[in-house]
Short mmCIF file of C-alpha atoms in Angstrom, two decimals:
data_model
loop_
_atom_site.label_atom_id
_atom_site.label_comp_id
_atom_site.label_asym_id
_atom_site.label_seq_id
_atom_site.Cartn_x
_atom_site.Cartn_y
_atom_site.Cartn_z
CA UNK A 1 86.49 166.39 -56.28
CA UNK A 2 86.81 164.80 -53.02
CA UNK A 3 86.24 167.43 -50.75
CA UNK A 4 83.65 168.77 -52.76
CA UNK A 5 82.31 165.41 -51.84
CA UNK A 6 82.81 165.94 -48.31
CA UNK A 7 81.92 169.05 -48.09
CA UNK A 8 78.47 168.26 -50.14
CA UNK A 9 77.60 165.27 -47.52
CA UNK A 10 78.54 167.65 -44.47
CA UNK A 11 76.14 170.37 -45.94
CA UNK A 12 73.70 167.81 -46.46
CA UNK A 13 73.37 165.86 -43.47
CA UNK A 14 74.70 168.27 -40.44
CA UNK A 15 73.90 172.14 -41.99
CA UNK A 16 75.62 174.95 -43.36
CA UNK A 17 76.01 176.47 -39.72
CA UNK A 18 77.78 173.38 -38.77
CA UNK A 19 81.38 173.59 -37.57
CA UNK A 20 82.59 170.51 -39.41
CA UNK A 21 80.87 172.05 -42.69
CA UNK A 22 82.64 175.43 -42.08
CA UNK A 23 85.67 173.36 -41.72
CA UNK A 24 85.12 171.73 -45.05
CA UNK A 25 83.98 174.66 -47.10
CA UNK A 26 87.20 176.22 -45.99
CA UNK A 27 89.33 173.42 -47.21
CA UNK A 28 87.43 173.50 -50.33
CA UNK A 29 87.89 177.49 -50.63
CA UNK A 30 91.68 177.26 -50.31
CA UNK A 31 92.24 174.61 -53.18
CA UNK A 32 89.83 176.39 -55.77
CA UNK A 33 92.24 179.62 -54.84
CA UNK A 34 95.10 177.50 -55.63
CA UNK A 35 93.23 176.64 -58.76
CA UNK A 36 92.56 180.40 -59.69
CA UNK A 37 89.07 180.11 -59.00
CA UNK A 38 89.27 183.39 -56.94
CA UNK A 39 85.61 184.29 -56.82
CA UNK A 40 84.11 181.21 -56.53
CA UNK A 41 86.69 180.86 -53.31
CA UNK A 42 85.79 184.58 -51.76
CA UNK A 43 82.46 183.63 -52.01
CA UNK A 44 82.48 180.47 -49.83
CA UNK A 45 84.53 182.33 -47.46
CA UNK A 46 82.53 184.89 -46.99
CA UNK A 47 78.81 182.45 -46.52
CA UNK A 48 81.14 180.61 -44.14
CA UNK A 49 81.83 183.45 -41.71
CA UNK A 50 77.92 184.38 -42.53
CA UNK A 51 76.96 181.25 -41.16
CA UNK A 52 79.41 180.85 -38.07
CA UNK A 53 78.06 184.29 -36.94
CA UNK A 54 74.51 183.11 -37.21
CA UNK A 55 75.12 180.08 -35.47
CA UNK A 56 77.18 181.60 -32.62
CA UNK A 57 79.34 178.88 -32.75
CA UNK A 58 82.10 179.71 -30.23
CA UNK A 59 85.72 180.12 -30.84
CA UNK A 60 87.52 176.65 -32.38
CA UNK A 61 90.78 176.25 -33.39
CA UNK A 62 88.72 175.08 -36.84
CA UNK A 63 86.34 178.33 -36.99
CA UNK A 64 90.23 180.10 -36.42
CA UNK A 65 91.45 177.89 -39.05
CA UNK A 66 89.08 178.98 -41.84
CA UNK A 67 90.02 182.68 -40.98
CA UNK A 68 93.00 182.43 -41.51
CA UNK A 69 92.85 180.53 -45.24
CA UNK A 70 90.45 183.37 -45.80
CA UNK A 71 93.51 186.18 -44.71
CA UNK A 72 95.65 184.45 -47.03
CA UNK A 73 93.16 184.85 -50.13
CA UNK A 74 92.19 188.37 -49.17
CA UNK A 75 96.42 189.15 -49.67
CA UNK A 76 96.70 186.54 -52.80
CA UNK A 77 93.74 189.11 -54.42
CA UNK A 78 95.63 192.17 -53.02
CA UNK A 79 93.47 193.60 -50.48
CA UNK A 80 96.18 193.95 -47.78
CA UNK A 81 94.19 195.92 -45.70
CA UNK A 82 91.31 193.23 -45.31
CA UNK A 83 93.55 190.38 -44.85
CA UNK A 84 95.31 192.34 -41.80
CA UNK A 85 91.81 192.71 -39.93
CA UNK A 86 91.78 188.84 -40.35
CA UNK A 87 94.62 187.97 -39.86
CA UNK A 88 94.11 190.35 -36.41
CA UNK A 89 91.49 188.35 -35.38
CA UNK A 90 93.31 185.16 -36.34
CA UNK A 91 96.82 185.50 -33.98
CA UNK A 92 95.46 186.17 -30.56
CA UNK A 93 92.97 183.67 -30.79
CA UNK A 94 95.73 181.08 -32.19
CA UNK A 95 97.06 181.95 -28.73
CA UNK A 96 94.70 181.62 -26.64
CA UNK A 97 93.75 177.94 -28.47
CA UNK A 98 97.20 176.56 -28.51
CA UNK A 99 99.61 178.36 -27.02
CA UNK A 100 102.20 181.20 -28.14
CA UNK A 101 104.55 178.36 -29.06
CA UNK A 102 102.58 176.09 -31.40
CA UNK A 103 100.93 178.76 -32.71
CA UNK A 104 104.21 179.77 -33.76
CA UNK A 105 104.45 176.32 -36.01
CA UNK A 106 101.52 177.81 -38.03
CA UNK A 107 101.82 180.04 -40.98
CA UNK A 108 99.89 182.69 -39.81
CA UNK A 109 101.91 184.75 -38.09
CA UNK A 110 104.22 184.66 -41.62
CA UNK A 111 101.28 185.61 -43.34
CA UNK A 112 100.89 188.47 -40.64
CA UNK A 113 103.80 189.72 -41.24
CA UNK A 114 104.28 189.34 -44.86
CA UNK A 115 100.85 191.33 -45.13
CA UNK A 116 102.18 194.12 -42.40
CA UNK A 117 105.04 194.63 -44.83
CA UNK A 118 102.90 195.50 -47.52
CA UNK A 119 101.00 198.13 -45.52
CA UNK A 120 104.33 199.59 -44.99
CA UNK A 121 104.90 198.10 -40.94
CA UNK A 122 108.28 196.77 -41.41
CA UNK A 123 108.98 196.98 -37.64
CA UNK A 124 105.97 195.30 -37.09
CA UNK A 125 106.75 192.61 -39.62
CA UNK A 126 110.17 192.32 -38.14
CA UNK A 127 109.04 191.57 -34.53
CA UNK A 128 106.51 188.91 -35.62
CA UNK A 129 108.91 186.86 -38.00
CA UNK A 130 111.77 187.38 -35.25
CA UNK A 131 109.89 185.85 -32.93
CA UNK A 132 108.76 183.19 -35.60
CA UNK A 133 112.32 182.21 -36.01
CA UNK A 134 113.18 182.31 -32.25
CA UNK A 135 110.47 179.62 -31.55
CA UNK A 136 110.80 177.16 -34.38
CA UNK A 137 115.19 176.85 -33.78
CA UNK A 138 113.65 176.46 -30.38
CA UNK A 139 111.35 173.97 -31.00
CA UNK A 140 112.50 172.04 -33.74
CA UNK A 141 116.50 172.88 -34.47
CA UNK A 142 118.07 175.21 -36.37
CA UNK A 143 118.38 173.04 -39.93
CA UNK A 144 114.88 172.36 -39.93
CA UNK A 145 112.77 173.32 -43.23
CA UNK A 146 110.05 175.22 -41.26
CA UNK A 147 113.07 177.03 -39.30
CA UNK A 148 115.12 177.80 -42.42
CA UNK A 149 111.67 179.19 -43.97
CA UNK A 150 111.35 181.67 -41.32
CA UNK A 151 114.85 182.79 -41.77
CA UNK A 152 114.22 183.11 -46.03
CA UNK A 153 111.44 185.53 -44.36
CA UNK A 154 113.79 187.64 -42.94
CA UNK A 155 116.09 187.51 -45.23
CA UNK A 156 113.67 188.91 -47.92
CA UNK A 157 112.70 192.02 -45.59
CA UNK A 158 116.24 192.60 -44.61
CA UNK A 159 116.74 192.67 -48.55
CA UNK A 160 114.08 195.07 -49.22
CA UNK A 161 115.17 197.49 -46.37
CA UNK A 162 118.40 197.70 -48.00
CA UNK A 163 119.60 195.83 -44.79
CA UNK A 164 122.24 193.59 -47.21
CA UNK A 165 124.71 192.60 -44.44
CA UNK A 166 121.58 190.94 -42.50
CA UNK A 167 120.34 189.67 -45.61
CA UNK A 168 123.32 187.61 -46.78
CA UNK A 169 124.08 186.35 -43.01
CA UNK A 170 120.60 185.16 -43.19
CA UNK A 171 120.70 183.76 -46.77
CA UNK A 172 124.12 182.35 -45.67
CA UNK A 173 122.62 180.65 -42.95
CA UNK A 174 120.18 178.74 -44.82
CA UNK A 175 122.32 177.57 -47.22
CA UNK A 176 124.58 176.07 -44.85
CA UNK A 177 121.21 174.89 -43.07
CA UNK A 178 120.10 173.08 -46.26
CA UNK A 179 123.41 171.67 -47.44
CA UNK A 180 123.64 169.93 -43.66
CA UNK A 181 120.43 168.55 -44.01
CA UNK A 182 119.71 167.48 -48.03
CA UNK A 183 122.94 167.15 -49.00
CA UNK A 184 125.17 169.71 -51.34
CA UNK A 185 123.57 168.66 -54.60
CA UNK A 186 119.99 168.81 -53.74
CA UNK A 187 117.62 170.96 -55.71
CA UNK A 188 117.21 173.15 -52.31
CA UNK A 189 120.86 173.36 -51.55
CA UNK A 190 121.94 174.72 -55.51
CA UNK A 191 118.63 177.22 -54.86
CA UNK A 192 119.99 178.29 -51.44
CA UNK A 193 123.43 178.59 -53.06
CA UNK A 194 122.47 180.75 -56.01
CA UNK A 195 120.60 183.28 -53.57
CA UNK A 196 123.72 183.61 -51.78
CA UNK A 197 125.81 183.88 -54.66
CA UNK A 198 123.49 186.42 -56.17
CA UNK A 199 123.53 188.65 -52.97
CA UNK A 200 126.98 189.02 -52.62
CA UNK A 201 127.13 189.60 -56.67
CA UNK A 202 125.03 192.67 -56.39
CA UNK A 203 126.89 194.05 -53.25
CA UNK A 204 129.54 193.97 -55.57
CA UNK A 205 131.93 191.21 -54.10
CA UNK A 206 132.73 189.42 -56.96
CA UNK A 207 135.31 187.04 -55.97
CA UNK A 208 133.00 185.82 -52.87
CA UNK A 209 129.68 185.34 -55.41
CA UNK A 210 132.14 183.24 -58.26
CA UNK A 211 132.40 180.21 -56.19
CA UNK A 212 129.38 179.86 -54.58
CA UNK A 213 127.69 180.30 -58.14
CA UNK A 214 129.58 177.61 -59.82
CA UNK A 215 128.05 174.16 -58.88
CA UNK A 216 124.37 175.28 -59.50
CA UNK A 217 125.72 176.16 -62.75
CA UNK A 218 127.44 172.86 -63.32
CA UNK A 219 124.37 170.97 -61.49
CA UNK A 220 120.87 172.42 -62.49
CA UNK A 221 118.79 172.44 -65.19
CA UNK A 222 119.31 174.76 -68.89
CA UNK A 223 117.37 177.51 -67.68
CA UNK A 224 118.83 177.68 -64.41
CA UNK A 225 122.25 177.16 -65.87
CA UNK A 226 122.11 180.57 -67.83
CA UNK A 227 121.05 182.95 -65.05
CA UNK A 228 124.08 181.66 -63.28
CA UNK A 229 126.29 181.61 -66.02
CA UNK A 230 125.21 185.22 -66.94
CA UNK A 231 126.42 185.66 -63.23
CA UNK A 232 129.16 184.18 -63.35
CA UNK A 233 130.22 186.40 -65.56
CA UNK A 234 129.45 189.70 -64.45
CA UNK A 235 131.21 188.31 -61.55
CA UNK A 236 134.27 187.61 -63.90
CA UNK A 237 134.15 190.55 -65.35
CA UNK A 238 134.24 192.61 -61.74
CA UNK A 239 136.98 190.58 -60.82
CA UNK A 240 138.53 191.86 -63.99
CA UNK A 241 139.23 187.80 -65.37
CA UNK A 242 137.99 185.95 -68.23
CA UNK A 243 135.04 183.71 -67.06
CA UNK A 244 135.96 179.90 -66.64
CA UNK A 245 133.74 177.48 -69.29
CA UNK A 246 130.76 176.22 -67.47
CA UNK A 247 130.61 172.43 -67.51
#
């Protein structure tokens, strides 16, 4: 409601070809896609690039800003191919705003990639998200959440390449990563754990998977509880044992 407020006065008072009231309606697009309200959100997208390209208005990291919320509800609707020729706009202009660093703090070189993978450019994908991780352990340590994010990246395209080794080192990673930082009962740290655990469970290494399954199972919630206890013991049963009750 509020930023349909502020987005209402801006359209009011300074135009729909200002760059504030692009700013806003782009704001406003990305919650009602969060709300579902696709359409309603493709459409202001698309009057907003209408009326930046009428006005002229000259590259902003705002104007870059609203392109790239748009890239991210062109893949969210499935058209991967129109979200890449945003999100090629988007990168090198990032770039040129803020520098190859911060722009590296941004999600949309993720997004880049993410949406490269789904056109079937894994080695593409791979260079951007590499580089993504190089940066932020650069810039803000390797434990940090945005850091560890970028490595859950990886780890998921690793995973889908068959690439398991590189997976679980990277999966591994974070959950040490998280249990450093939050603590080894946080919500994050048993999620971290159970990845792990379920990685080395499919690759078939039983013994490893049992004990880093064990305290999500003893701390998370009833739902949670039962996918790792059903783990647990297919674990058990490749390590030929009876499963141990879960507390």
């Amino acid at each position: 409601v509020m930023l349909e407020r502020v987005h209402g006065v801006r359209s009011r008072t300074l135009g729909q070809e200002n760059e504030l009231t692009i700013g806003s309606a782009g704001d406003l697009a990305a919650v009602y896609a969060q709300l579902g309200r696709f359409a309603e959100a493709k459409a202001m997208f698309a009057a907003g690039l209408a009326a930046a390209e009428r006005a002229g208005l000259p590259e902003s990291l705002t104007i870059v800003d609203f392109r790239g919320k748009y890239a991210i509800l062109l893949a969210q609707t499935g058209e991967a191919a129109a979200a890449d020729r945003m999100y090629k706009s988007v990168l090198p202009a990032e770039v040129r705003l803020i520098g190859a660093d911060r722009a590296a703090l941004r999600g949309s070189r993720s997004g880049a990639a993410m949406t490269a993978k789904r056109l079937g450019r894994t080695t593409e994908a791979e260079e951007l998200l590499t580089d993504v991780l190089a940066r932020r352990e650069r810039l803000l340590g390797p434990d940090h959440s945005e850091t560890l994010g970028a490595a859950h990246n990886l780890a998921l395209l690793y995973s889908e390449q068959g690439r398991d080794d590189e997976a679980e080192a990277a999966l591994q990673r974070i959950a040490a990563g998280v249990e450093r930082t939050l603590g080894p009962d946080h919500r994050n740290t048993l999620k971290a754990k159970m990845s792990l655990g379920l990685a080395r469970l499919l690759a078939g290494r039983f013994d490893e998977a049992r004990p880093v399954l064990l305290r999500p199972v003893r701390r998370w919630s009833v739902s949670v509880k039962r996918v790792c206890a059903g783990a647990l013991l297919l674990a058990a049963a490749g390590c030929g044992r009876a499963a141990a009750p879960v507390p």
